[in-house]
Amino acid sequence: MRAIRHRTIGRCRALAVVTVIAASGLFGQVSVASADSPALDRVEHINDRQMNMYVYSAAMDKVIRLEVIRPEDTSVSRPTLYLLNGAGGGEDGGADAATWQTKTDVVDFFADKNVNVVTPIGGAYSYYTDWQQPDPVLGLNKWTTFLTEELPPIVDATLGTTGVNAIAGLSMAGTSVLNLAESAPSLYRAVGAFSGCAETSTQPGQSYVTFVVSARGGNANNMWGPPSDPAWIAHDPVVNAEKLRGINLYISNGSGMPGPHDTLQDPQVNGDIGTLANQVIVGGAIEAGTNQCTQRLAERLSSLGIPATVDFRPTGTHSWGYWQDDLHNSWPMIAGSLG
């Protein structure tokens, strides 16, 4: 009986979504009470092009905020680009959190484009994956379930999409978007992976993943088990690259050497010498490391005969200016994939 109740609630909530959006246009914010199935919780309208959606995840038993940019023309259904933040998940830093909307021109860039852009806020240091068990610091993470199963039907119903999707992400999420596409290959027509370390089962790859997760105090053993656990191989996009066949791929990485965005005049540096030093030294080292992983991903795809657009920039650190460029450069491919 419980399974039947879940399906019934899910159908009822899916039907209620359109009513919620219509009502929210009149009243600004409308709530739908959370239950034991994924559901739209509420919508906040920021302006005629931007809104926040709050979606309840039954898998994680919490409400997730999503920053949404609407298409230029909403008179007909439009596709969706899921755009994932980096390691902090957009949770760190309050109003100055490192998100696509605060660190890049993403709102202006998509102002004349007919696509829904959806960015979840959350999942810090989680690799946007399903963890084997809750972590004392990072909590319960079931992001693969949320992003590939729970969220898309709600986004499609709420925004009236075409059901055609692409996904892109940077740094930690540059790994995650490949894993998500491999776990649900029919969900995404295109993937953009920027400065991610695709390897997770090699010793360098495991060290990198562990470094990222532990940066917030998390324990990677709670994610995929100890290093000997087969889950590390199961979540290695390089090992499982065959599952990417048929998906349009854009993969990019800098060399780690200072480039055009590593100057005091760059908007993200804003004249701060400390910021520039951190970007060049720390960001340079991280980007050099992800470059090695990305080289091996490119070699693997080539050996399998899987087409991919690969951009190895001769310069560039692990920083937002380059990821903004990556999004701009990948957009023609993504747009063509979305139709």
Short mmCIF file of C-alpha atoms in Angstrom, two decimals:
data_model
loop_
_atom_site.label_atom_id
_atom_site.label_comp_id
_atom_site.label_asym_id
_atom_site.label_seq_id
_atom_site.Cartn_x
_atom_site.Cartn_y
_atom_site.Cartn_z
CA MET A 1 0.00 0.00 0.00
CA ARG A 2 2.85 2.39 0.75
CA ALA A 3 4.24 2.16 -2.80
CA ILE A 4 0.80 2.86 -4.23
CA ARG A 5 0.44 5.87 -1.96
CA HIS A 6 3.80 7.24 -3.20
CA ARG A 7 2.75 6.98 -6.82
CA THR A 8 -0.60 8.59 -6.13
CA ILE A 9 0.96 11.52 -4.27
CA GLY A 10 3.52 11.96 -7.02
CA ARG A 11 0.83 12.13 -9.73
CA CYS A 12 -1.24 14.59 -7.72
CA ARG A 13 1.71 16.86 -7.05
CA ALA A 14 2.80 16.78 -10.69
CA LEU A 15 -0.68 17.92 -11.70
CA ALA A 16 -0.59 20.63 -9.06
CA VAL A 17 2.62 22.21 -10.30
CA VAL A 18 1.06 24.14 -13.18
CA THR A 19 -1.58 25.52 -10.83
CA VAL A 20 1.15 26.56 -8.41
CA ILE A 21 3.04 28.49 -11.08
CA ALA A 22 -0.09 30.22 -12.30
CA ALA A 23 -0.98 31.22 -8.76
CA SER A 24 2.55 32.33 -7.96
CA GLY A 25 2.38 34.79 -10.82
CA LEU A 26 -0.46 36.48 -8.96
CA PHE A 27 0.76 36.26 -5.40
CA GLY A 28 4.57 36.21 -5.79
CA GLN A 29 5.18 33.09 -3.71
CA VAL A 30 3.15 29.95 -3.25
CA SER A 31 4.01 26.89 -1.16
CA VAL A 32 3.20 23.24 -1.62
CA ALA A 33 3.68 21.26 1.58
CA SER A 34 6.45 18.67 1.47
CA ALA A 35 5.55 15.01 1.80
CA ASP A 36 7.29 11.69 1.38
CA SER A 37 7.63 12.08 -2.39
CA PRO A 38 9.55 14.70 -4.41
CA ALA A 39 7.52 17.85 -4.94
CA LEU A 40 7.60 21.51 -5.78
CA ASP A 41 7.66 23.31 -2.43
CA ARG A 42 7.38 26.93 -3.57
CA VAL A 43 8.41 29.47 -6.20
CA GLU A 44 9.85 32.94 -5.71
CA HIS A 45 9.79 35.35 -8.65
CA ILE A 46 12.75 37.72 -8.79
CA ASN A 47 11.90 39.43 -12.09
CA ASP A 48 10.40 38.48 -15.44
CA ARG A 49 13.44 36.33 -16.30
CA GLN A 50 14.67 35.01 -12.94
CA MET A 51 13.07 32.92 -10.23
CA ASN A 52 13.94 30.57 -7.40
CA MET A 53 12.32 27.17 -7.28
CA TYR A 54 12.31 25.18 -4.06
CA VAL A 55 11.98 21.45 -4.60
CA TYR A 56 11.59 18.85 -1.89
CA SER A 57 13.85 15.82 -2.32
CA ALA A 58 12.39 12.70 -0.76
CA ALA A 59 15.75 10.94 -1.14
CA MET A 60 17.50 13.59 1.00
CA ASP A 61 14.45 14.67 3.00
CA LYS A 62 15.11 18.37 2.46
CA VAL A 63 14.14 21.26 0.22
CA ILE A 64 16.66 22.31 -2.43
CA ARG A 65 16.75 25.83 -3.85
CA LEU A 66 17.28 26.19 -7.57
CA GLU A 67 18.25 29.41 -9.32
CA VAL A 68 16.37 29.60 -12.61
CA ILE A 69 16.85 31.80 -15.67
CA ARG A 70 13.85 31.71 -18.00
CA PRO A 71 14.02 31.80 -21.83
CA GLU A 72 13.76 35.05 -23.74
CA ASP A 73 10.52 33.81 -25.32
CA THR A 74 8.29 31.59 -23.19
CA SER A 75 5.39 31.44 -25.65
CA VAL A 76 6.43 27.91 -26.58
CA SER A 77 8.19 25.12 -24.70
CA ARG A 78 11.95 25.39 -24.36
CA PRO A 79 14.77 22.95 -23.44
CA THR A 80 16.74 23.01 -20.19
CA LEU A 81 20.39 23.43 -19.32
CA TYR A 82 21.31 22.20 -15.84
CA LEU A 83 24.31 24.25 -14.73
CA LEU A 84 26.14 22.92 -11.66
CA ASN A 85 28.35 24.95 -9.31
CA GLY A 86 31.77 23.89 -8.06
CA ALA A 87 32.90 22.30 -4.80
CA GLY A 88 31.10 24.77 -2.53
CA GLY A 89 27.77 24.04 -4.20
CA GLY A 90 26.91 27.72 -3.98
CA GLU A 91 26.48 27.38 -0.21
CA ASP A 92 29.72 29.04 0.91
CA GLY A 93 30.03 32.78 1.38
CA GLY A 94 26.45 33.93 1.86
CA ALA A 95 25.52 36.66 -0.63
CA ASP A 96 29.01 36.34 -2.13
CA ALA A 97 28.75 32.58 -2.60
CA ALA A 98 30.64 31.15 -5.56
CA THR A 99 27.83 30.46 -8.01
CA TRP A 100 27.39 30.88 -11.74
CA GLN A 101 25.11 33.86 -11.10
CA THR A 102 27.45 35.69 -8.70
CA LYS A 103 30.75 34.95 -10.44
CA THR A 104 29.92 35.11 -14.16
CA ASP A 105 27.80 36.97 -16.69
CA VAL A 106 25.42 34.01 -16.98
CA VAL A 107 22.25 36.10 -16.53
CA ASP A 108 23.24 38.57 -19.25
CA PHE A 109 24.66 35.83 -21.47
CA PHE A 110 21.36 33.96 -21.57
CA ALA A 111 19.24 37.11 -21.88
CA ASP A 112 18.69 36.54 -25.62
CA LYS A 113 18.63 32.76 -25.57
CA ASN A 114 15.64 30.44 -25.51
CA VAL A 115 16.59 27.94 -22.86
CA ASN A 116 15.74 27.33 -19.22
CA VAL A 117 18.89 27.47 -17.07
CA VAL A 118 18.57 25.63 -13.75
CA THR A 119 21.27 25.71 -11.06
CA PRO A 120 20.80 23.81 -7.78
CA ILE A 121 22.20 25.49 -4.68
CA GLY A 122 23.62 22.84 -2.36
CA GLY A 123 25.64 19.66 -2.50
CA ALA A 124 28.84 21.21 -1.19
CA TYR A 125 31.80 18.80 -1.46
CA SER A 126 29.40 15.94 -2.30
CA TYR A 127 30.40 15.31 -5.92
CA TYR A 128 26.66 15.45 -6.63
CA THR A 129 26.53 11.69 -6.18
CA ASP A 130 24.61 9.19 -4.06
CA TRP A 131 26.62 8.50 -0.90
CA GLN A 132 26.63 5.04 0.61
CA GLN A 133 25.85 6.43 4.05
CA PRO A 134 25.24 9.78 5.76
CA ASP A 135 28.34 11.77 6.65
CA PRO A 136 28.65 13.35 10.13
CA VAL A 137 29.65 16.66 8.54
CA LEU A 138 28.14 16.67 5.04
CA GLY A 139 24.92 14.89 5.97
CA LEU A 140 22.72 12.77 3.70
CA ASN A 141 23.64 13.10 0.03
CA LYS A 142 21.59 11.47 -2.72
CA TRP A 143 22.28 13.93 -5.49
CA THR A 144 22.30 11.50 -8.40
CA THR A 145 18.81 10.39 -7.43
CA PHE A 146 17.68 13.99 -7.02
CA LEU A 147 19.19 15.34 -10.25
CA THR A 148 18.36 12.44 -12.55
CA GLU A 149 15.09 11.08 -11.13
CA GLU A 150 13.34 13.48 -8.75
CA LEU A 151 14.05 16.89 -10.24
CA PRO A 152 13.58 16.64 -14.04
CA PRO A 153 9.82 15.82 -14.00
CA ILE A 154 9.20 18.73 -11.61
CA VAL A 155 11.26 21.15 -13.70
CA ASP A 156 9.54 20.00 -16.88
CA ALA A 157 6.07 20.43 -15.40
CA THR A 158 6.81 23.72 -13.63
CA LEU A 159 8.57 25.44 -16.51
CA GLY A 160 6.70 23.77 -19.35
CA THR A 161 9.89 22.51 -20.99
CA THR A 162 10.39 20.37 -24.07
CA GLY A 163 11.94 17.64 -21.92
CA VAL A 164 15.24 18.00 -23.80
CA ASN A 165 18.22 18.56 -21.49
CA ALA A 166 21.92 19.33 -21.32
CA ILE A 167 24.19 19.62 -18.29
CA ALA A 168 27.43 21.46 -17.57
CA GLY A 169 29.63 21.98 -14.53
CA LEU A 170 33.04 23.12 -13.35
CA SER A 171 35.77 21.80 -11.06
CA MET A 172 34.17 19.18 -8.77
CA ALA A 173 31.04 19.31 -10.92
CA GLY A 174 33.19 18.84 -14.02
CA THR A 175 33.53 15.27 -12.76
CA SER A 176 29.92 15.08 -11.61
CA VAL A 177 28.32 15.99 -14.94
CA LEU A 178 30.12 13.11 -16.63
CA ASN A 179 29.03 10.70 -13.90
CA LEU A 180 25.44 11.94 -14.06
CA ALA A 181 25.39 11.49 -17.83
CA GLU A 182 26.80 7.98 -17.51
CA SER A 183 24.18 7.08 -14.90
CA ALA A 184 21.31 8.48 -17.00
CA PRO A 185 22.56 8.58 -20.60
CA SER A 186 19.15 9.20 -22.13
CA LEU A 187 18.53 12.27 -19.96
CA TYR A 188 21.13 14.62 -21.46
CA ARG A 189 21.91 15.37 -25.09
CA ALA A 190 25.06 17.35 -24.28
CA VAL A 191 27.59 17.63 -21.46
CA GLY A 192 30.03 20.43 -20.72
CA ALA A 193 32.82 19.45 -18.30
CA PHE A 194 35.13 22.31 -17.33
CA SER A 195 38.34 21.75 -15.31
CA GLY A 196 37.20 18.50 -13.71
CA CYS A 197 39.26 15.46 -12.76
CA ALA A 198 37.39 12.65 -14.48
CA GLU A 199 39.49 9.89 -12.94
CA THR A 200 38.24 8.56 -9.62
CA SER A 201 39.64 5.03 -9.39
CA THR A 202 43.36 5.66 -9.97
CA GLN A 203 45.58 6.63 -7.06
CA PRO A 204 45.92 10.26 -8.25
CA GLY A 205 42.19 10.44 -8.92
CA GLN A 206 41.26 9.04 -5.52
CA SER A 207 43.67 11.45 -3.85
CA TYR A 208 42.08 14.38 -5.64
CA VAL A 209 38.52 13.33 -4.76
CA THR A 210 39.49 12.73 -1.13
CA PHE A 211 41.18 16.14 -1.00
CA VAL A 212 38.02 17.86 -2.25
CA VAL A 213 35.63 16.02 0.07
CA SER A 214 37.85 16.51 3.12
CA ALA A 215 38.18 20.24 2.46
CA ARG A 216 34.83 20.66 4.22
CA GLY A 217 35.49 17.91 6.77
CA GLY A 218 33.74 15.12 4.90
CA ASN A 219 34.91 11.51 4.76
CA ALA A 220 35.10 10.05 1.24
CA ASN A 221 34.69 6.55 2.70
CA ASN A 222 31.09 7.50 3.40
CA MET A 223 30.67 8.39 -0.26
CA TRP A 224 32.02 5.39 -2.20
CA GLY A 225 33.54 3.31 0.58
CA PRO A 226 37.27 2.71 1.16
CA PRO A 227 39.62 3.04 -1.85
CA SER A 228 39.29 -0.70 -2.55
CA ASP A 229 35.48 -0.48 -2.91
CA PRO A 230 34.27 -1.20 -6.48
CA ALA A 231 32.13 1.96 -6.26
CA TRP A 232 35.21 4.06 -7.04
CA ILE A 233 35.56 2.26 -10.36
CA ALA A 234 31.81 2.36 -10.99
CA HIS A 235 31.94 6.17 -10.65
CA ASP A 236 35.05 6.68 -12.78
CA PRO A 237 33.99 8.51 -15.98
CA VAL A 238 37.22 7.47 -17.73
CA VAL A 239 36.71 3.75 -17.05
CA ASN A 240 33.03 4.00 -17.99
CA ALA A 241 33.49 6.36 -20.93
CA GLU A 242 31.63 4.02 -23.31
CA LYS A 243 28.42 5.14 -21.62
CA LEU A 244 29.03 8.65 -22.99
CA ARG A 245 28.70 7.46 -26.58
CA GLY A 246 25.94 9.32 -28.37
CA ILE A 247 26.12 12.35 -26.04
CA ASN A 248 27.67 15.53 -27.39
CA LEU A 249 30.69 16.39 -25.24
CA TYR A 250 32.62 19.60 -24.60
CA ILE A 251 35.63 19.09 -22.34
CA SER A 252 38.02 21.87 -21.38
CA ASN A 253 40.97 22.53 -19.11
CA GLY A 254 43.71 25.11 -18.71
CA SER A 255 47.39 24.34 -18.27
CA GLY A 256 47.70 26.00 -14.87
CA MET A 257 50.00 28.72 -16.18
CA PRO A 258 48.84 32.34 -15.65
CA GLY A 259 46.67 33.63 -18.46
CA PRO A 260 44.46 36.57 -19.42
CA HIS A 261 42.22 36.32 -16.34
CA ASP A 262 45.15 36.18 -13.94
CA THR A 263 45.69 39.91 -13.68
CA LEU A 264 44.86 42.64 -11.16
CA GLN A 265 42.49 44.13 -13.73
CA ASP A 266 40.33 41.01 -14.02
CA PRO A 267 36.85 41.56 -12.48
CA GLN A 268 37.21 38.52 -10.23
CA VAL A 269 40.55 39.76 -8.91
CA ASN A 270 39.42 43.37 -8.65
CA GLY A 271 42.86 44.73 -7.83
CA ASP A 272 43.41 42.49 -4.80
CA ILE A 273 46.98 41.19 -4.72
CA GLY A 274 46.11 38.40 -2.26
CA THR A 275 43.32 37.14 -4.49
CA LEU A 276 45.61 37.19 -7.50
CA ALA A 277 48.38 35.35 -5.64
CA ASN A 278 45.94 32.65 -4.50
CA GLN A 279 44.51 32.33 -8.00
CA VAL A 280 47.93 31.98 -9.60
CA ILE A 281 49.57 29.72 -6.99
CA VAL A 282 46.75 27.55 -5.66
CA GLY A 283 44.50 27.83 -8.70
CA GLY A 284 47.44 27.15 -10.97
CA ALA A 285 48.40 23.98 -9.13
CA ILE A 286 44.84 22.65 -9.08
CA GLU A 287 44.33 23.36 -12.78
CA ALA A 288 47.60 21.62 -13.65
CA GLY A 289 46.34 18.57 -11.76
CA THR A 290 42.94 18.49 -13.44
CA ASN A 291 44.70 18.98 -16.77
CA GLN A 292 46.42 15.61 -16.34
CA CYS A 293 43.08 13.92 -15.58
CA THR A 294 41.45 15.61 -18.57
CA GLN A 295 44.27 14.53 -20.86
CA ARG A 296 43.60 10.92 -19.90
CA LEU A 297 39.86 11.36 -20.45
CA ALA A 298 40.53 12.76 -23.91
CA GLU A 299 42.83 9.85 -24.72
CA ARG A 300 40.23 7.36 -23.53
CA LEU A 301 37.46 8.91 -25.62
CA SER A 302 39.74 8.96 -28.65
CA SER A 303 40.68 5.30 -28.20
CA LEU A 304 36.99 4.38 -28.08
CA GLY A 305 36.16 6.49 -31.11
CA ILE A 306 33.77 8.67 -29.12
CA PRO A 307 33.61 12.19 -30.60
CA ALA A 308 34.25 15.11 -28.26
CA THR A 309 35.16 18.76 -28.52
CA VAL A 310 38.25 19.09 -26.34
CA ASP A 311 39.81 22.46 -25.53
CA PHE A 312 43.17 22.39 -23.78
CA ARG A 313 43.95 26.03 -23.17
CA PRO A 314 47.70 26.83 -23.18
CA THR A 315 47.23 29.01 -20.09
CA GLY A 316 44.61 29.43 -17.37
CA THR A 317 44.16 28.72 -13.69
CA HIS A 318 41.33 27.12 -11.72
CA SER A 319 39.17 30.24 -11.66
CA TRP A 320 35.83 31.67 -12.73
CA GLY A 321 37.00 33.84 -15.62
CA TYR A 322 38.02 30.77 -17.57
CA TRP A 323 34.85 28.90 -16.73
CA GLN A 324 32.81 31.80 -18.03
CA ASP A 325 34.81 31.54 -21.25
CA ASP A 326 34.21 27.78 -21.29
CA LEU A 327 30.45 28.28 -21.04
CA HIS A 328 30.50 30.82 -23.86
CA ASN A 329 32.67 28.59 -26.04
CA SER A 330 30.63 25.46 -25.40
CA TRP A 331 27.27 27.13 -25.92
CA PRO A 332 27.08 26.68 -29.73
CA MET A 333 27.54 22.93 -29.31
CA ILE A 334 25.09 22.76 -26.41
CA ALA A 335 22.53 24.92 -28.22
CA GLY A 336 22.76 22.73 -31.32
CA SER A 337 22.26 19.64 -29.20
CA LEU A 338 19.20 21.13 -27.52
CA GLY A 339 17.70 22.04 -30.89
#
